[in-house]
CSV table of C-alpha atoms in Angstrom, one decimal:
chain,number,residue,atom,x,y,z
A,1,MET,CA,0.0,0.0,0.0
A,2,LYS,CA,1.5,3.4,-1.0
A,3,MET,CA,1.6,6.1,1.6
A,4,LYS,CA,1.6,9.9,0.8
A,5,TRP,CA,4.5,11.8,2.2
A,6,LYS,CA,2.3,14.0,4.3
A,7,LYS,CA,1.0,11.0,6.3
A,8,ILE,CA,4.6,9.7,6.8
A,9,ALA,CA,5.8,13.0,8.2
A,10,VAL,CA,3.0,13.0,10.7
A,11,ILE,CA,3.8,9.5,11.9
A,12,SER,CA,7.5,9.8,12.1
A,13,ALA,CA,8.2,13.3,13.3
A,14,CYS,CA,5.0,15.2,14.2
A,15,SER,CA,3.8,12.4,16.6
A,16,ILE,CA,5.9,14.1,19.3
A,17,ALA,CA,3.3,16.8,19.6
A,18,ILE,CA,-0.3,17.1,18.6
A,19,GLY,CA,-1.2,19.7,16.0
A,20,ILE,CA,2.3,20.3,14.6
A,21,THR,CA,2.3,20.6,10.9
A,22,CYS,CA,5.9,19.6,10.1
A,23,TYR,CA,5.3,18.9,6.4
A,24,ALA,CA,4.5,22.6,5.8
A,25,SER,CA,8.2,23.5,6.3
A,26,GLY,CA,10.7,23.8,3.6
A,27,GLY,CA,12.9,20.8,4.3
A,28,VAL,CA,10.4,18.0,3.5
A,29,GLU,CA,11.1,15.6,0.7
A,30,SER,CA,8.3,13.5,-0.8
A,31,ILE,CA,9.0,9.7,-0.7
A,32,GLN,CA,7.2,6.4,-1.4
A,33,ALA,CA,7.0,4.2,1.7
A,34,TYR,CA,4.8,1.5,3.3
A,35,LEU,CA,3.1,0.7,6.6
A,36,ASN,CA,3.6,-2.8,7.8
A,37,HIS,CA,0.8,-3.8,10.2
A,38,ASP,CA,2.2,-7.4,10.7
A,39,PHE,CA,5.2,-6.4,12.8
A,40,LYS,CA,5.2,-7.2,16.5
A,41,PHE,CA,7.3,-5.7,19.2
A,42,THR,CA,8.7,-6.6,22.7
A,43,LEU,CA,10.1,-4.1,25.2
A,44,ASN,CA,12.2,-5.6,28.0
A,45,SER,CA,11.0,-9.0,27.0
A,46,LYS,CA,7.3,-7.9,27.3
A,47,VAL,CA,4.9,-7.5,24.4
A,48,TRP,CA,4.7,-3.8,23.5
A,49,THR,CA,2.5,-2.0,21.0
A,50,PRO,CA,3.4,1.5,19.8
A,51,LYS,CA,0.4,3.9,20.2
A,52,ASP,CA,-0.1,7.6,19.7
A,53,SER,CA,-1.4,10.0,22.4
A,54,ASP,CA,-5.0,9.1,21.5
A,55,GLY,CA,-4.4,5.3,21.9
A,56,ALA,CA,-4.4,4.5,18.2
A,57,VAL,CA,-2.0,1.7,17.2
A,58,LEU,CA,1.0,2.8,15.1
A,59,ALA,CA,2.6,0.7,12.5
A,60,PRO,CA,6.3,1.0,11.4
A,61,VAL,CA,7.0,2.8,8.2
A,62,ILE,CA,9.1,0.8,5.7
A,63,PHE,CA,11.4,2.8,3.5
A,64,ASN,CA,14.3,1.4,1.4
A,65,GLY,CA,14.3,-1.8,3.5
A,66,THR,CA,14.6,0.0,6.8
A,67,SER,CA,11.8,0.1,9.4
A,68,TYR,CA,11.1,3.5,11.1
A,69,LEU,CA,9.2,3.8,14.4
A,70,PRO,CA,7.5,6.9,15.8
A,71,VAL,CA,10.0,8.6,18.1
A,72,LYS,CA,7.5,9.7,20.7
A,73,ALA,CA,6.1,6.3,21.3
A,74,VAL,CA,9.5,4.6,21.6
A,75,VAL,CA,11.1,7.2,23.8
A,76,GLU,CA,8.2,7.5,26.2
A,77,ALA,CA,7.9,3.7,26.4
A,78,THR,CA,11.5,3.6,27.8
A,79,GLY,CA,10.8,6.4,30.3
A,80,GLY,CA,12.3,9.3,28.3
A,81,GLN,CA,10.7,12.5,27.1
A,82,VAL,CA,10.3,14.1,23.7
A,83,GLN,CA,9.8,17.8,23.0
A,84,TRP,CA,9.2,19.7,19.8
A,85,ASN,CA,10.5,23.3,19.2
A,86,GLU,CA,8.5,24.8,16.4
A,87,ALA,CA,10.7,27.8,16.1
A,88,THR,CA,13.9,25.9,15.5
A,89,LYS,CA,12.2,22.7,14.0
A,90,THR,CA,14.1,20.7,16.6
A,91,ILE,CA,13.1,17.4,18.2
A,92,THR,CA,14.7,17.1,21.7
A,93,ILE,CA,15.0,13.6,23.3
A,94,THR,CA,15.7,13.3,27.0
A,95,SER,CA,16.8,9.9,28.2
A,96,ALA,CA,15.4,8.7,31.5
A,97,SER,CA,18.4,6.5,32.1
A,98,GLY,CA,21.2,9.0,32.1
A,99,ASN,CA,24.4,7.5,33.4
A,100,GLU,CA,23.1,5.6,36.3
A,101,GLY,CA,20.1,3.6,35.2
A,102,ALA,CA,16.4,4.4,34.9
A,103,GLY,CA,15.7,5.3,38.5
A,104,SER,CA,13.3,3.7,40.9
A,105,GLU,CA,9.8,2.3,40.1
A,106,ARG,CA,8.4,5.5,41.7
A,107,ASP,CA,10.5,7.6,39.4
A,108,GLN,CA,9.2,5.7,36.4
A,109,MET,CA,5.6,6.1,37.6
A,110,ILE,CA,6.1,9.9,37.9
A,111,ILE,CA,7.6,10.2,34.4
A,112,GLU,CA,4.7,8.1,33.0
A,113,GLU,CA,2.2,10.3,34.8
A,114,MET,CA,3.9,13.5,33.4
A,115,ASN,CA,3.8,12.1,29.9
A,116,GLU,CA,0.1,11.4,30.2
A,117,ILE,CA,-0.5,14.9,31.5
A,118,LYS,CA,1.4,16.4,28.6
A,119,ASP,CA,-0.5,14.3,26.1
A,120,LYS,CA,-3.8,15.3,27.4
A,121,LEU,CA,-3.5,19.0,28.3
A,122,LYS,CA,-3.9,21.3,25.3
A,123,LEU,CA,-4.0,25.1,25.5
A,124,GLY,CA,-7.5,26.3,24.9
A,125,LEU,CA,-9.4,23.4,26.5
A,126,THR,CA,-12.2,24.4,28.8
A,127,LYS,CA,-12.3,23.4,32.4
A,128,GLU,CA,-15.1,20.9,31.7
A,129,GLU,CA,-13.0,19.3,28.9
A,130,VAL,CA,-9.9,19.1,31.1
A,131,GLN,CA,-11.7,17.6,34.1
A,132,ALA,CA,-13.3,15.0,31.8
A,133,LEU,CA,-9.8,13.8,30.7
A,134,PHE,CA,-8.6,13.1,34.3
A,135,ILE,CA,-9.8,11.0,37.2
A,136,GLU,CA,-8.1,13.4,39.6
A,137,LYS,CA,-10.2,16.1,41.2
A,138,PHE,CA,-8.2,19.3,40.9
A,139,GLU,CA,-8.0,21.8,43.7
A,140,ILE,CA,-8.6,25.5,43.5
A,141,ALA,CA,-5.2,27.2,43.7
A,142,HIS,CA,-4.3,30.7,45.0
A,143,ASN,CA,-2.1,33.1,43.2
A,144,SER,CA,-1.1,36.4,44.8
A,145,ASP,CA,1.1,37.6,42.0
A,146,SER,CA,-0.6,37.1,38.6
A,147,GLU,CA,0.4,39.6,35.9
A,148,ASP,CA,-0.4,37.6,32.8
A,149,GLY,CA,-4.2,38.0,32.7
A,150,SER,CA,-5.1,34.6,34.2
A,151,ASP,CA,-8.3,34.8,36.2
A,152,SER,CA,-8.4,31.4,38.0
A,153,TYR,CA,-6.0,28.6,38.9
A,154,TRP,CA,-6.0,24.8,39.6
A,155,LYS,CA,-3.4,22.6,41.2
A,156,TYR,CA,-2.8,18.9,41.9
A,157,GLU,CA,-0.1,17.1,43.9
A,158,TYR,CA,0.7,13.6,42.4
A,159,PHE,CA,2.0,10.8,44.7
A,160,LYS,CA,1.5,13.0,47.8
A,161,VAL,CA,2.3,11.5,51.1
A,162,SER,CA,-0.9,11.3,53.2
A,163,GLY,CA,-1.2,14.2,55.6
A,164,TYR,CA,1.7,16.2,54.1
A,165,ASN,CA,1.3,20.0,53.9
A,166,ARG,CA,4.2,22.2,53.0
A,167,GLU,CA,5.4,24.4,55.9
A,168,ASP,CA,4.9,27.7,54.1
A,169,TYR,CA,1.3,26.9,53.2
A,170,PHE,CA,-1.0,29.7,51.8
A,171,PRO,CA,-1.3,32.6,52.6
A,172,ASP,CA,2.5,32.7,53.1
A,173,HIS,CA,3.1,31.6,49.5
A,174,ALA,CA,1.2,31.6,46.2
A,175,ASP,CA,0.4,28.2,44.9
A,176,TYR,CA,2.5,28.8,41.8
A,177,ALA,CA,5.6,28.6,44.0
A,178,ILE,CA,7.4,25.3,43.8
A,179,ASP,CA,7.5,23.1,46.9
A,180,HIS,CA,11.2,22.3,46.4
A,181,ASP,CA,11.7,20.6,49.8
A,182,GLY,CA,8.5,18.5,49.4
A,183,LEU,CA,9.7,17.3,46.0
A,184,ILE,CA,13.3,16.6,47.1
A,185,ASN,CA,12.2,14.8,50.2
A,186,LYS,CA,9.6,12.7,48.2
A,187,LYS,CA,6.6,14.1,50.1
A,188,ILE,CA,5.1,14.7,46.6
A,189,GLY,CA,6.1,13.2,43.3
A,190,ALA,CA,5.0,16.0,40.9
A,191,TYR,CA,3.1,19.2,41.1
A,192,LEU,CA,0.7,20.3,38.4
A,193,TYR,CA,-0.3,24.0,38.3
A,194,MET,CA,-2.8,25.3,35.7
A,195,GLU,CA,-3.8,28.9,34.9
A,196,TRP,CA,-7.1,29.7,33.2
A,197,LYS,CA,-8.4,32.7,31.3
A,198,ASP,CA,-12.0,33.0,30.2
A,199,ASN,CA,-12.6,29.4,31.2
A,200,LYS,CA,-9.9,28.1,28.9
A,201,LEU,CA,-6.5,26.6,29.7
A,202,TYR,CA,-4.0,29.5,29.4
A,203,MET,CA,-0.8,27.8,30.5
A,204,TYR,CA,0.4,25.1,32.9
A,205,SER,CA,3.5,23.8,34.6
A,206,ILE,CA,4.7,20.6,36.2
A,207,SER,CA,7.4,20.6,38.8
A,208,TYR,CA,9.2,17.3,39.5
A,209,VAL,CA,12.5,15.7,40.5
A,210,ASN,CA,14.5,14.5,37.5
A,211,PRO,CA,16.0,11.1,38.3
A,212,LYS,CA,19.0,11.7,36.1
A,213,ASP,CA,20.5,14.3,38.5
A,214,ASN,CA,18.1,14.3,41.4
A,215,GLN,CA,17.3,18.0,40.9
A,216,VAL,CA,14.0,19.7,40.8
A,217,TYR,CA,12.9,20.7,37.3
A,218,ILE,CA,9.9,22.6,36.0
A,219,PHE,CA,8.2,21.9,32.7
A,220,VAL,CA,6.3,24.9,31.5
A,221,MET,CA,3.8,25.2,28.6
A,222,SER,CA,3.6,29.0,28.0
A,223,PRO,CA,0.5,30.8,26.7
A,224,ASP,CA,2.1,31.2,23.3
A,225,GLY,CA,2.8,27.4,23.1
A,226,THR,CA,6.5,27.5,23.7
A,227,ILE,CA,7.9,24.8,26.0
A,228,SER,CA,10.7,24.9,28.6
A,229,ASP,CA,12.0,22.2,30.9
A,230,SER,CA,14.8,23.3,33.2
A,231,PRO,CA,16.3,22.9,36.7
A,232,VAL,CA,15.0,25.1,39.5
A,233,ILE,CA,17.4,26.9,41.8
A,234,PRO,CA,15.8,26.8,45.3
A,235,SER,CA,15.2,30.2,47.0
A,236,THR,CA,17.2,30.9,50.2
A,237,SER,CA,16.0,32.8,53.2
A,238,SER,CA,18.2,34.6,55.6
C-alpha cells in the first residue's frame, strides 16, 4: 500500500506533539513508503504496541528496506521525554536512564504520569473538557502575583504522602511557588499547576525531580505554546 509523504511525516516526526504541521516546512522531501501492520514488538521481554497520544496503534514505516518507528512512542515507552520546538524545528529527546540507570519504580511512575498529562493537556481546552480527561479532582489554587491575565487557577499534587502539607502553606506563599523541599524529600512526586483565562486553559507547569541528577525541574507550557523544561534553583532565606 502506498503512503503519501504527508502521512509519513505526521507519523515519524510530528507524533511528538499534537497539532504540529511539520510537512509545511521547507525541508520536507516526498517519498514512497509503506506501513507494515504485521510487525510485533517486545520491550524488555514484554509484548509492546506503539500507540499515539489518543491510543491509536501505530505501524512502522518501511522505506528502502529500513523500518522506522514513531520517536515519541518509543522514547516515552522507555521512560524518556520528547519535545518539539516549532521555532527551530528541533526534536529534543531526553533519556530517562542518564548514566546511572532508569531510577526507581516510583520515578518511572512519575515520568509516565507526566507524559500522560502532557499528552492530554492542550491550551484552549475548557475546564469541563480538562476535568473529563482526568480522574483526579483538581483543587482551587491561590495566586497572589498574577500579571499575565489569568483569572483562575487549579493545582494537583501527584504521589503525595498522606497528611503532608508544606510548611509555608498559603497565605504565606502563592500556589504557583514550587515546593522544592517537598519534591526533594519525596513528600510529593509531581506538582501540576494550571492557569485559566475566560474558562480556557491558558498555561500550565509541572514541577518534579529529574531522576538523572536528582534536581527539581519545572516543565512549562507557556501561553504562546512554547515549552521549557529546566532545573530550578531553590530560593534561600536569611
